[in-house]
PDB file of C-alpha atoms in Angstrom:
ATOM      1  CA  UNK A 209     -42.219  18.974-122.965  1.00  0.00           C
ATOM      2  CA  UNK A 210     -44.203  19.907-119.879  1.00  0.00           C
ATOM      3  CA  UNK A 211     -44.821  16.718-119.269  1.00  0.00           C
ATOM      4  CA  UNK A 212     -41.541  15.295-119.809  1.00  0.00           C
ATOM      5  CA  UNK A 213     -39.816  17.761-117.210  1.00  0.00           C
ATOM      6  CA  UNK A 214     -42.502  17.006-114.698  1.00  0.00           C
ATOM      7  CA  UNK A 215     -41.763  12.997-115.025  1.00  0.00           C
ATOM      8  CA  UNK A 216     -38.260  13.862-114.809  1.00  0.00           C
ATOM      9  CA  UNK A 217     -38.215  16.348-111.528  1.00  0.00           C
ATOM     10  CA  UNK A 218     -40.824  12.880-110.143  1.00  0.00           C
ATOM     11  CA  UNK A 219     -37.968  11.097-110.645  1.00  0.00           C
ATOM     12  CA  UNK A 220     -35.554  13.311-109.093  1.00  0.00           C
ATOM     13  CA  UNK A 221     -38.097  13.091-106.354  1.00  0.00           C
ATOM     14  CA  UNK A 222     -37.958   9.940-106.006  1.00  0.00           C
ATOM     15  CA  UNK A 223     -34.515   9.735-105.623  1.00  0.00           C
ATOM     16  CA  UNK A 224     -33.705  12.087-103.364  1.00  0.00           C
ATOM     17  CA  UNK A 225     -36.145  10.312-100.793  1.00  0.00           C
ATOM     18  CA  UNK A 226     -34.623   7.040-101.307  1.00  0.00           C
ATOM     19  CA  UNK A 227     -30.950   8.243-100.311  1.00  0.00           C
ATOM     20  CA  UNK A 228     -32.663   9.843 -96.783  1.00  0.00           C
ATOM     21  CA  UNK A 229     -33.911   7.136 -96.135  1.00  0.00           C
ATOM     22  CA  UNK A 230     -30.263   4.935 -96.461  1.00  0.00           C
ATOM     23  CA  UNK A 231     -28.778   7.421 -94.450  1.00  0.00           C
ATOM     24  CA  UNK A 232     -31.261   7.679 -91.323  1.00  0.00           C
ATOM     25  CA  UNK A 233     -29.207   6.074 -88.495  1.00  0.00           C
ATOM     26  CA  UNK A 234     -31.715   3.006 -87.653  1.00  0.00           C
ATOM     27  CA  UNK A 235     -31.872   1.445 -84.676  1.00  0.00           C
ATOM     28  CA  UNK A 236     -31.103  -2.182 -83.969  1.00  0.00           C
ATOM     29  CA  UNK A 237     -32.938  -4.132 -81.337  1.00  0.00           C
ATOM     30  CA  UNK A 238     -29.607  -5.344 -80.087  1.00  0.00           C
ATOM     31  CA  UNK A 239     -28.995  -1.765 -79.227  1.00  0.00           C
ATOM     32  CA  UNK A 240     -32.045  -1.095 -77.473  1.00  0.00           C
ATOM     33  CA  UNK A 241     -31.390  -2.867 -74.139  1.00  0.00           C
ATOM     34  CA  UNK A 242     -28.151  -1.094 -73.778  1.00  0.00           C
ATOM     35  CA  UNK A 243     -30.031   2.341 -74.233  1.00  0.00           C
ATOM     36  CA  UNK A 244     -32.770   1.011 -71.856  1.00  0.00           C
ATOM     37  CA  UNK A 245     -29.938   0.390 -69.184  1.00  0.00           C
ATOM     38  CA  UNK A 246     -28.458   3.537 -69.491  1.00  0.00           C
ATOM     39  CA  UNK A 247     -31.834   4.954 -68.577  1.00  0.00           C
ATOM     40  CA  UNK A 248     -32.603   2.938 -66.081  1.00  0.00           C
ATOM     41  CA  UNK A 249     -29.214   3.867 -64.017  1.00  0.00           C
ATOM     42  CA  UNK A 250     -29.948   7.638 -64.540  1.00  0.00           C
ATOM     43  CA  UNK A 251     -33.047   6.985 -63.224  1.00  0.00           C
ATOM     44  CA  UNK A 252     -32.098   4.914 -60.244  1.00  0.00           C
ATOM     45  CA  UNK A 253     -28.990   7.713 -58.691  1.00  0.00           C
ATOM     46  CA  UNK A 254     -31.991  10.703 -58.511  1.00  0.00           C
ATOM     47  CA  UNK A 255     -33.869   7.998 -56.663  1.00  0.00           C
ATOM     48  CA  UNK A 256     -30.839   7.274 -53.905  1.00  0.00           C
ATOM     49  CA  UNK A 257     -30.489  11.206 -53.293  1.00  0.00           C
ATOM     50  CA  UNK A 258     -34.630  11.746 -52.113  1.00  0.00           C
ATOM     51  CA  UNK A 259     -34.046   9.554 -49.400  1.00  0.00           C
ATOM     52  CA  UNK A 260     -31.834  11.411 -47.044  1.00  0.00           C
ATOM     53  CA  UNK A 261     -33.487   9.758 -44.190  1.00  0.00           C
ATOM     54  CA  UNK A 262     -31.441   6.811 -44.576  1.00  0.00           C
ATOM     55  CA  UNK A 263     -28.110   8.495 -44.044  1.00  0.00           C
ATOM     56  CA  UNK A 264     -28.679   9.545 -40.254  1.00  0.00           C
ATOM     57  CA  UNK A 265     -30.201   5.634 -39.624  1.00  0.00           C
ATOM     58  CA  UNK A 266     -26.919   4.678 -40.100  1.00  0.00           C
ATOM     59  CA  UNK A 267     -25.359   6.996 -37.013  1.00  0.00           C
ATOM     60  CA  UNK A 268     -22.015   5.312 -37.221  1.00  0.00           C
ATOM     61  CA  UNK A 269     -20.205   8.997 -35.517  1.00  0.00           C
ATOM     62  CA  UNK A 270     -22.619   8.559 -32.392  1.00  0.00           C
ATOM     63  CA  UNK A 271     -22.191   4.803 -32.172  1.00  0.00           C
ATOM     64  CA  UNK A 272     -18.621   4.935 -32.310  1.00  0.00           C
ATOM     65  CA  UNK A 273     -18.070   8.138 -29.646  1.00  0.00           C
ATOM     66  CA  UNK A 274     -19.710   6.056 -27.171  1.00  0.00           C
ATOM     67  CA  UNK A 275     -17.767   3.453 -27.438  1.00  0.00           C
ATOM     68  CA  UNK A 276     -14.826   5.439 -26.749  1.00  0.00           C
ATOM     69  CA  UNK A 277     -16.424   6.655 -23.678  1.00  0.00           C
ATOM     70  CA  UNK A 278     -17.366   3.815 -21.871  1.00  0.00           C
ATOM     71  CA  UNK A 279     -13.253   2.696 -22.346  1.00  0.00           C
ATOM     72  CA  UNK A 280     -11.800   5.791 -21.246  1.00  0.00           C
ATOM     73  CA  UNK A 281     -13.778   6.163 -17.858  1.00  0.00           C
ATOM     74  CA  UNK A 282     -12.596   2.534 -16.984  1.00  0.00           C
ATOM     75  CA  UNK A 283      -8.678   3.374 -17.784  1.00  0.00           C
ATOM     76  CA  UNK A 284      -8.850   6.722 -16.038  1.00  0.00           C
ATOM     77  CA  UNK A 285      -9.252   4.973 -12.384  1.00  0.00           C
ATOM     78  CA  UNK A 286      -6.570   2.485 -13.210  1.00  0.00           C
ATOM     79  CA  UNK A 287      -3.949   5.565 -13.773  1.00  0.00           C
ATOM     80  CA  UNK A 288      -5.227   6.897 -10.135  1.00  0.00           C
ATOM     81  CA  UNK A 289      -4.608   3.863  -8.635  1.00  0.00           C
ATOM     82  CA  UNK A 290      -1.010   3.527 -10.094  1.00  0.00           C
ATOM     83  CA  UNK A 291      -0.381   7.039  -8.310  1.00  0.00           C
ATOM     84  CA  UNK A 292      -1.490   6.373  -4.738  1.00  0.00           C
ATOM     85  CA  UNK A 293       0.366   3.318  -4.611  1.00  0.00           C
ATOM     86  CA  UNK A 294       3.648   5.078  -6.042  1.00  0.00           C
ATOM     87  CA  UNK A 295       3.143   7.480  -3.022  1.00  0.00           C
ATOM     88  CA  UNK A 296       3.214   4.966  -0.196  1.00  0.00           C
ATOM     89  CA  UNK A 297       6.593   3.569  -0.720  1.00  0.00           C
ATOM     90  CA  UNK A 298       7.919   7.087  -0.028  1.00  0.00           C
ATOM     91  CA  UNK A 299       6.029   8.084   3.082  1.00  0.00           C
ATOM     92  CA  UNK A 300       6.349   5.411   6.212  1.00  0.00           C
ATOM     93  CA  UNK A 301       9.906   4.360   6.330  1.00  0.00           C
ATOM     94  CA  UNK A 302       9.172   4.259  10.544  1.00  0.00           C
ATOM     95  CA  UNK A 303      10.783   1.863  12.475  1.00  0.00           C
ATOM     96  CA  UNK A 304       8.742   0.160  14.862  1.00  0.00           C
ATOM     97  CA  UNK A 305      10.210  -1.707  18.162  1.00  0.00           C
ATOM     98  CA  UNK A 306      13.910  -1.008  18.404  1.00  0.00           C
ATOM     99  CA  UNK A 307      17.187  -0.108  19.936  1.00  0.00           C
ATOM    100  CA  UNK A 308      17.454   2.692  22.202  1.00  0.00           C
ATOM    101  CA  UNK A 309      21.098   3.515  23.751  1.00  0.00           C
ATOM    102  CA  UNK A 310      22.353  -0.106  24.094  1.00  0.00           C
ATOM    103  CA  UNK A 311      18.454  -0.974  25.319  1.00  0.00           C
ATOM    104  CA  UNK A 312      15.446  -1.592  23.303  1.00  0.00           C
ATOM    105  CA  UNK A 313      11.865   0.590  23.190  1.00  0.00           C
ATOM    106  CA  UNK A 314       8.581  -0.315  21.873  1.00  0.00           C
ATOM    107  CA  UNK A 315       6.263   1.305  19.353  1.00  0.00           C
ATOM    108  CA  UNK A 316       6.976   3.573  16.770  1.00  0.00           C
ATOM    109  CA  UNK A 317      10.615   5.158  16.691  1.00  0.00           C
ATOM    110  CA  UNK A 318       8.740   8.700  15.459  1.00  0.00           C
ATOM    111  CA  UNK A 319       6.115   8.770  18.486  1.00  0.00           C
ATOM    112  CA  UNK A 320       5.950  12.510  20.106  1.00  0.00           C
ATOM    113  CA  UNK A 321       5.808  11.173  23.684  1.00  0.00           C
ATOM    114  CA  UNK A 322       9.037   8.344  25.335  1.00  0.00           C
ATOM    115  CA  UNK A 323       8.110   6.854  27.910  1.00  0.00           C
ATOM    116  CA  UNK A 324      11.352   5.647  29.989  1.00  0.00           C
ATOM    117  CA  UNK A 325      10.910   2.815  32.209  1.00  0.00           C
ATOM    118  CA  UNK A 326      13.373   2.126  34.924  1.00  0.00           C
ATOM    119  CA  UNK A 327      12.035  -1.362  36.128  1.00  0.00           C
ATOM    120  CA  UNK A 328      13.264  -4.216  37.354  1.00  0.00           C
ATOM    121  CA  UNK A 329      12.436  -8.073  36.485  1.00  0.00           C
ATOM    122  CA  UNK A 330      12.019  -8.862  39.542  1.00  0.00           C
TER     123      UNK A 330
ATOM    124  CA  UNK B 233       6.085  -2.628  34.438  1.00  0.00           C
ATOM    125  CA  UNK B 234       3.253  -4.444  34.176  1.00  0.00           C
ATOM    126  CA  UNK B 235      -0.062  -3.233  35.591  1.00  0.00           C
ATOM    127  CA  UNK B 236      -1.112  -0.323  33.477  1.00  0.00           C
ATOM    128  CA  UNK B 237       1.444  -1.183  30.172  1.00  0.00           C
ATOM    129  CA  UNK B 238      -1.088  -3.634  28.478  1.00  0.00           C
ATOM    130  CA  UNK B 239      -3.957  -0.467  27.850  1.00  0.00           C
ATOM    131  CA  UNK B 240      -0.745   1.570  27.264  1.00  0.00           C
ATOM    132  CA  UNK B 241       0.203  -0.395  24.464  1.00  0.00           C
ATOM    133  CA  UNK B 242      -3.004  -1.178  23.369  1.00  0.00           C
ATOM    134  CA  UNK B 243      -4.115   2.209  23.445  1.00  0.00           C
ATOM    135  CA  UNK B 244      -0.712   5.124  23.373  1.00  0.00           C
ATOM    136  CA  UNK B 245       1.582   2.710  21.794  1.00  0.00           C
ATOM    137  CA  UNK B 246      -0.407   1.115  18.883  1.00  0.00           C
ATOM    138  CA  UNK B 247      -1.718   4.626  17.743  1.00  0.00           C
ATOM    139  CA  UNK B 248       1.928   5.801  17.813  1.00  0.00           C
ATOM    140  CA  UNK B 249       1.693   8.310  20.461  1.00  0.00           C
ATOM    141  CA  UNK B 250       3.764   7.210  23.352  1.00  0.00           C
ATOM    142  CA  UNK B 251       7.345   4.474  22.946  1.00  0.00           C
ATOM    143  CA  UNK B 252       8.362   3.107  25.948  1.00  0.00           C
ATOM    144  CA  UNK B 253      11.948   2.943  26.557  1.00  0.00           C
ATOM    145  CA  UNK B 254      12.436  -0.191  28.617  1.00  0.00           C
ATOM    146  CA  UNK B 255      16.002   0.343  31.078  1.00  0.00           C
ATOM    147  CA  UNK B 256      17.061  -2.195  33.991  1.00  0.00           C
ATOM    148  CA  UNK B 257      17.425  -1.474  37.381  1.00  0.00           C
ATOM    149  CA  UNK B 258      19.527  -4.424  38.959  1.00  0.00           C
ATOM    150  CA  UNK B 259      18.515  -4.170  42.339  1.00  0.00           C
ATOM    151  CA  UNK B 260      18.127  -8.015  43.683  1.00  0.00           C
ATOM    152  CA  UNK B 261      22.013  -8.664  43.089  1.00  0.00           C
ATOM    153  CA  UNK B 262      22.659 -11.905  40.303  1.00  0.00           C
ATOM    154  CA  UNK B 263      18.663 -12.785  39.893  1.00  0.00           C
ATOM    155  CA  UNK B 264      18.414  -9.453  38.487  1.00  0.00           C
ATOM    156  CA  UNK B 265      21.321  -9.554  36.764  1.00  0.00           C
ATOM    157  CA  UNK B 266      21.185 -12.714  34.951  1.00  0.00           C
ATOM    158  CA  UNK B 267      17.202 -12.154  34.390  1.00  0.00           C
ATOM    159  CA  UNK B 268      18.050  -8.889  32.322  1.00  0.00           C
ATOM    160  CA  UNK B 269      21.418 -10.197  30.897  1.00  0.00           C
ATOM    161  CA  UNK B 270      19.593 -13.503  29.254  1.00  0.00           C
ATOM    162  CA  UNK B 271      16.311 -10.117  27.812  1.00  0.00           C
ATOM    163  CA  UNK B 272      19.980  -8.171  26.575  1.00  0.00           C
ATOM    164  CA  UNK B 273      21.288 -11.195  24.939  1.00  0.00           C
ATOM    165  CA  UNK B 274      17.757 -12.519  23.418  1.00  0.00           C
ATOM    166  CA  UNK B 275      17.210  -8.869  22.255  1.00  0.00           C
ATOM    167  CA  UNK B 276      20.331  -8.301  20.440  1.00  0.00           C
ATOM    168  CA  UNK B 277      19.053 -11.463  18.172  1.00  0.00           C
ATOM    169  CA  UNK B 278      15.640  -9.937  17.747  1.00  0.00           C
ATOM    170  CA  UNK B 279      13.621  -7.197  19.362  1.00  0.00           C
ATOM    171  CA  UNK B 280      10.318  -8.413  18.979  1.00  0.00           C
ATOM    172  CA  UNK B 281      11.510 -11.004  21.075  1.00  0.00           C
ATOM    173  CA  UNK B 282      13.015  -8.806  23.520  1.00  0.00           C
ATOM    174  CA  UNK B 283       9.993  -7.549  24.672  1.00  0.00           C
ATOM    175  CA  UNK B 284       8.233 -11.018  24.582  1.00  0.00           C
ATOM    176  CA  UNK B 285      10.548 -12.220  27.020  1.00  0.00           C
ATOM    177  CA  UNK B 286      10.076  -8.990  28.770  1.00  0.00           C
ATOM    178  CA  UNK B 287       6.181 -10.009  29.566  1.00  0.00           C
ATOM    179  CA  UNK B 288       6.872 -13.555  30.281  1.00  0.00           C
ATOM    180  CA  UNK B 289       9.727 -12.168  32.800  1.00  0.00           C
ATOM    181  CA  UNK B 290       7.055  -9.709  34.271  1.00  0.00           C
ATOM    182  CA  UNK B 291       4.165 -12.312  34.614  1.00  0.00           C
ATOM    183  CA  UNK B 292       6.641 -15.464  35.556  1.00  0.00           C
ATOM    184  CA  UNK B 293       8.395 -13.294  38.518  1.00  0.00           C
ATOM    185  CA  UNK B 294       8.973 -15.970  40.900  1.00  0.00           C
ATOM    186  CA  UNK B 295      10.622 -18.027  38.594  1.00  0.00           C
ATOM    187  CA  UNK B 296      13.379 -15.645  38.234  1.00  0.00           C
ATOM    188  CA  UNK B 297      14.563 -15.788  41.856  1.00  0.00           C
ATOM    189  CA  UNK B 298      16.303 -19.516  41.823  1.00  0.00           C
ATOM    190  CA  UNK B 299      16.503 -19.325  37.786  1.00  0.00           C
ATOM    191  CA  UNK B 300      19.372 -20.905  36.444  1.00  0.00           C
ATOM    192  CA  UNK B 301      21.395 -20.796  32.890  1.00  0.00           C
ATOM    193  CA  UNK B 302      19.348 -23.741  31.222  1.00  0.00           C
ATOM    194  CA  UNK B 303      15.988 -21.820  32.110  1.00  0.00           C
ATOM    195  CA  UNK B 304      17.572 -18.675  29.970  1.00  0.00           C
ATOM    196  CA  UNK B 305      18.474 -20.775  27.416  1.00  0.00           C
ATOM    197  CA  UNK B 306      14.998 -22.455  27.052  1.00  0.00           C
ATOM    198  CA  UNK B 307      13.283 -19.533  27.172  1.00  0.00           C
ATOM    199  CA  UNK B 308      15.116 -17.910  24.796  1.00  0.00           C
ATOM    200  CA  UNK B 309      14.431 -20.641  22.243  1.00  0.00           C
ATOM    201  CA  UNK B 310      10.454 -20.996  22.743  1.00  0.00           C
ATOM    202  CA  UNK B 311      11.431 -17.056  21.817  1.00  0.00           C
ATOM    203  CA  UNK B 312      12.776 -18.148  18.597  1.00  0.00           C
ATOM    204  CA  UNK B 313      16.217 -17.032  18.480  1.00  0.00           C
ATOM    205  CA  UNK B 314      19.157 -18.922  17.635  1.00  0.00           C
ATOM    206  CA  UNK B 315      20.333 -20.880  20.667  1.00  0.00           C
ATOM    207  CA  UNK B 316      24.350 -21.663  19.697  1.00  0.00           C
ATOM    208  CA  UNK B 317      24.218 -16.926  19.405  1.00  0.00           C
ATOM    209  CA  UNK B 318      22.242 -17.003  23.160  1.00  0.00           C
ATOM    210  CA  UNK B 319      24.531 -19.077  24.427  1.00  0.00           C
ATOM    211  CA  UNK B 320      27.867 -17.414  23.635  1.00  0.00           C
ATOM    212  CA  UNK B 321      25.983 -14.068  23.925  1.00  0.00           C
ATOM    213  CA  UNK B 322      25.227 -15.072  27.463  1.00  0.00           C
ATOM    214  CA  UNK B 323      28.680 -16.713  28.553  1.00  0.00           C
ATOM    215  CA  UNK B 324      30.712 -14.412  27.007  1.00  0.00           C
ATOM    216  CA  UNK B 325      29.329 -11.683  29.511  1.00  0.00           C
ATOM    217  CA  UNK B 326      28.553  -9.082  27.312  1.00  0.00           C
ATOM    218  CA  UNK B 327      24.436  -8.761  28.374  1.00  0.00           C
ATOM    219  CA  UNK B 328      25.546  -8.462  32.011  1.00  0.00           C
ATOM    220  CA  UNK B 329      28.269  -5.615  31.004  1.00  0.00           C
ATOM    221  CA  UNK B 330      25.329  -3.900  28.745  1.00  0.00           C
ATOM    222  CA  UNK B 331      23.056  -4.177  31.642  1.00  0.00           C
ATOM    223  CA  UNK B 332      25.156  -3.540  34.325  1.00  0.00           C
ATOM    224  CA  UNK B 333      26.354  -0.120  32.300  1.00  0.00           C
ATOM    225  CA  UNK B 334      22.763   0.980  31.770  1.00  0.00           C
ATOM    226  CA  UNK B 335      21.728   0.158  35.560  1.00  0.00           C
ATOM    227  CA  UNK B 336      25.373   2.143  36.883  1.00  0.00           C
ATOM    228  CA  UNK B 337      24.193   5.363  34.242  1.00  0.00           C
ATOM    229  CA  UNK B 338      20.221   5.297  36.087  1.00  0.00           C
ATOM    230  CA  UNK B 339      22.129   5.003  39.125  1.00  0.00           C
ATOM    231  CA  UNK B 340      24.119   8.595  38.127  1.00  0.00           C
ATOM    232  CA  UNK B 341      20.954  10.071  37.310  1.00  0.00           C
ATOM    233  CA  UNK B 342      19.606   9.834  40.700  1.00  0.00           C
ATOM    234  CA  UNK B 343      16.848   7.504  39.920  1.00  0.00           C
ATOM    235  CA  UNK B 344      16.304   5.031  43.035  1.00  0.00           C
ATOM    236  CA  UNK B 345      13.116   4.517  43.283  1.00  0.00           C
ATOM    237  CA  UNK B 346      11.378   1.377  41.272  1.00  0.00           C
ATOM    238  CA  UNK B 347       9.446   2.035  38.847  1.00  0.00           C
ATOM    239  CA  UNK B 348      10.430   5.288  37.912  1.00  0.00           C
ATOM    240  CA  UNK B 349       8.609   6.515  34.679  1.00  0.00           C
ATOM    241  CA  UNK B 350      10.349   9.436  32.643  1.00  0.00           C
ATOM    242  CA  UNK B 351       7.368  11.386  30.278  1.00  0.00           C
ATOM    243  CA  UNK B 352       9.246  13.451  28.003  1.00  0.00           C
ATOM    244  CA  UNK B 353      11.353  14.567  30.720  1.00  0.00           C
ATOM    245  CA  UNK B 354       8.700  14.702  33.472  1.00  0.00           C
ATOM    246  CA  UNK B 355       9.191  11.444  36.365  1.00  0.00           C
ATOM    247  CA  UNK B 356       6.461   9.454  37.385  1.00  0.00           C
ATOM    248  CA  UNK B 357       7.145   7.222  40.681  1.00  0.00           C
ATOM    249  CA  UNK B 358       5.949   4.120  41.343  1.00  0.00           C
ATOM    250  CA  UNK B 359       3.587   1.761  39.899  1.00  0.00           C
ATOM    251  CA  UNK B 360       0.347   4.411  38.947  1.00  0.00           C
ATOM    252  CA  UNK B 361      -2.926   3.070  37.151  1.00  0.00           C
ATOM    253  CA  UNK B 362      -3.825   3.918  33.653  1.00  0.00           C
ATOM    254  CA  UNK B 363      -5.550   6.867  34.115  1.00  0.00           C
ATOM    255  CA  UNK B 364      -2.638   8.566  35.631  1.00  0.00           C
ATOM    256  CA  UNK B 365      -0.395   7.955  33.125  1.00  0.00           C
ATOM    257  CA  UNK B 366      -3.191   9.188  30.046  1.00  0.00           C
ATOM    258  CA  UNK B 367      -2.977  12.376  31.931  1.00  0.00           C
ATOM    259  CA  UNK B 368       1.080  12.683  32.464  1.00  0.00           C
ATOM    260  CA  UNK B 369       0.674  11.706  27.936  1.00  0.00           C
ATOM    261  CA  UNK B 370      -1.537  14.474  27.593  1.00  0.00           C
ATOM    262  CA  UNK B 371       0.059  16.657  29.384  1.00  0.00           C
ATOM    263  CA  UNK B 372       3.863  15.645  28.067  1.00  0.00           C
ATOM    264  CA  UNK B 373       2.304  16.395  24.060  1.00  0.00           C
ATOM    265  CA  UNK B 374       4.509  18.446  22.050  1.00  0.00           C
TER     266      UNK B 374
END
């Protein structure tokens, strides 16, 4: 009887080890490569962020602010330029050579100093 | 005026510190009066060439003395105004009324002698050299 309930919990045994093994998720080799990828892209973004010297190589904000500089400078003079000559239509409206009480005078019709010349031709 | 005027203008004039004010005296009966009526009539068409004439007048005196209507006219067009307007400006009489006006109102003034300068007020008599007149300027600034 002994022996027949040790064959029998063998067999249970048995069995029980034969159903793990069914149910033990195997893997295929088609699914390896896609597991291989996965860990290859985990293991390529850590290796981007330890090289922080490459960020400031790039110095596109100190490139760019020059830039900007060197054009300014060169449209600030033309604005100056625009001013003085708006001034100069204003300022000399002086009458030079003219009429002067049914005769005529020479030189600037603003000068401090008129000289009056009683002459004759001849 | 002559003499002195070419460092006045060089100097007084083209820096804008001095106009001269240029006024007939008719003193040598029609030569003067036709001389200045033909600078009236040529001035009235351009001023510029008023006082070109004016020189030519000053260094070409002797001309002026037997100068007739056709010498006016001439000059006035080597002056480049507009002969047809010289012509009737001239005929018509109305230079020799303007100048004969202006000569009758120097006249009321009491100025006889020729040249007589007026500086601001201050006269100057007689033909005076340059350095004369720089200090009657100087001393005529405002």
């Amino acid at each position: 009887m002994r022996q027949i309930a040790l064959l029998f919990s063998l067999i249970l045994i048995l069995v029980a080890c034969g159903s793990e093994t069914r149910s033990q998720p195997f893997v295929t080799i088609q699914e390896l490569p896609s597991r291989m990828i996965a860990t290859e892209v985990a293991t390529e973004e850590p290796s981007k962020d330890p090289t922080p010297t490459e960020a400031p190589l790039v110095l596109p904000p100190t490139a760019s602010p020059v830039e900007q500089n060197t054009e300014q400078p060169v449209e600030a003079p033309t604005e100056i330029v625009a001013t003085e000559v708006a001034e100069t239509p204003t300022s000399l409206p002086v009458e030079i050579n003219g009429q002067y009480e049914n005769t005529y005078f020479r030189g600037l019709a603003t000068a401090p100093i008129t000289m009056i010349d009683y002459s004759d031709f001849l | 005026m002559l003499g002195a005027e070419r460092e006045i203008v060089a100097n007084q004039i083209e820096s804008g510190q001095v106009r001269i004010v240029f006024w007939p005296m008719l003193d040598h009966g029609n030569a003067s009066l036709n001389a200045h009526a033909a600078a009236d009539c040529i001035g009235r068409q351009d001023v510029d060439a008023f006082w070109q004439v004016h020189d030519q007048f000053f260094r070409d005196q002797g001309e002026l003395w037997q100068a007739r209507r056709d010498y006016f006219v001439e000059l006035a067009v080597a002056a480049g105004v507009d002969q047809f307007e010289f012509q009737s400006c001239y005929d018509s009489g109305i230079g020799h009324a303007t100048v004969t006006e202006l000569d009758s109102i120097r006249r009321s003034q009491g100025i006889f002698n020729r040249p007589t300068f007026d500086i601001n007020s201050q006269l100057l008599i007689g033909s005076q050299p340059y350095e004369v007149f720089v200090r009657f300027f100087d001393s005529a600034m405002p």
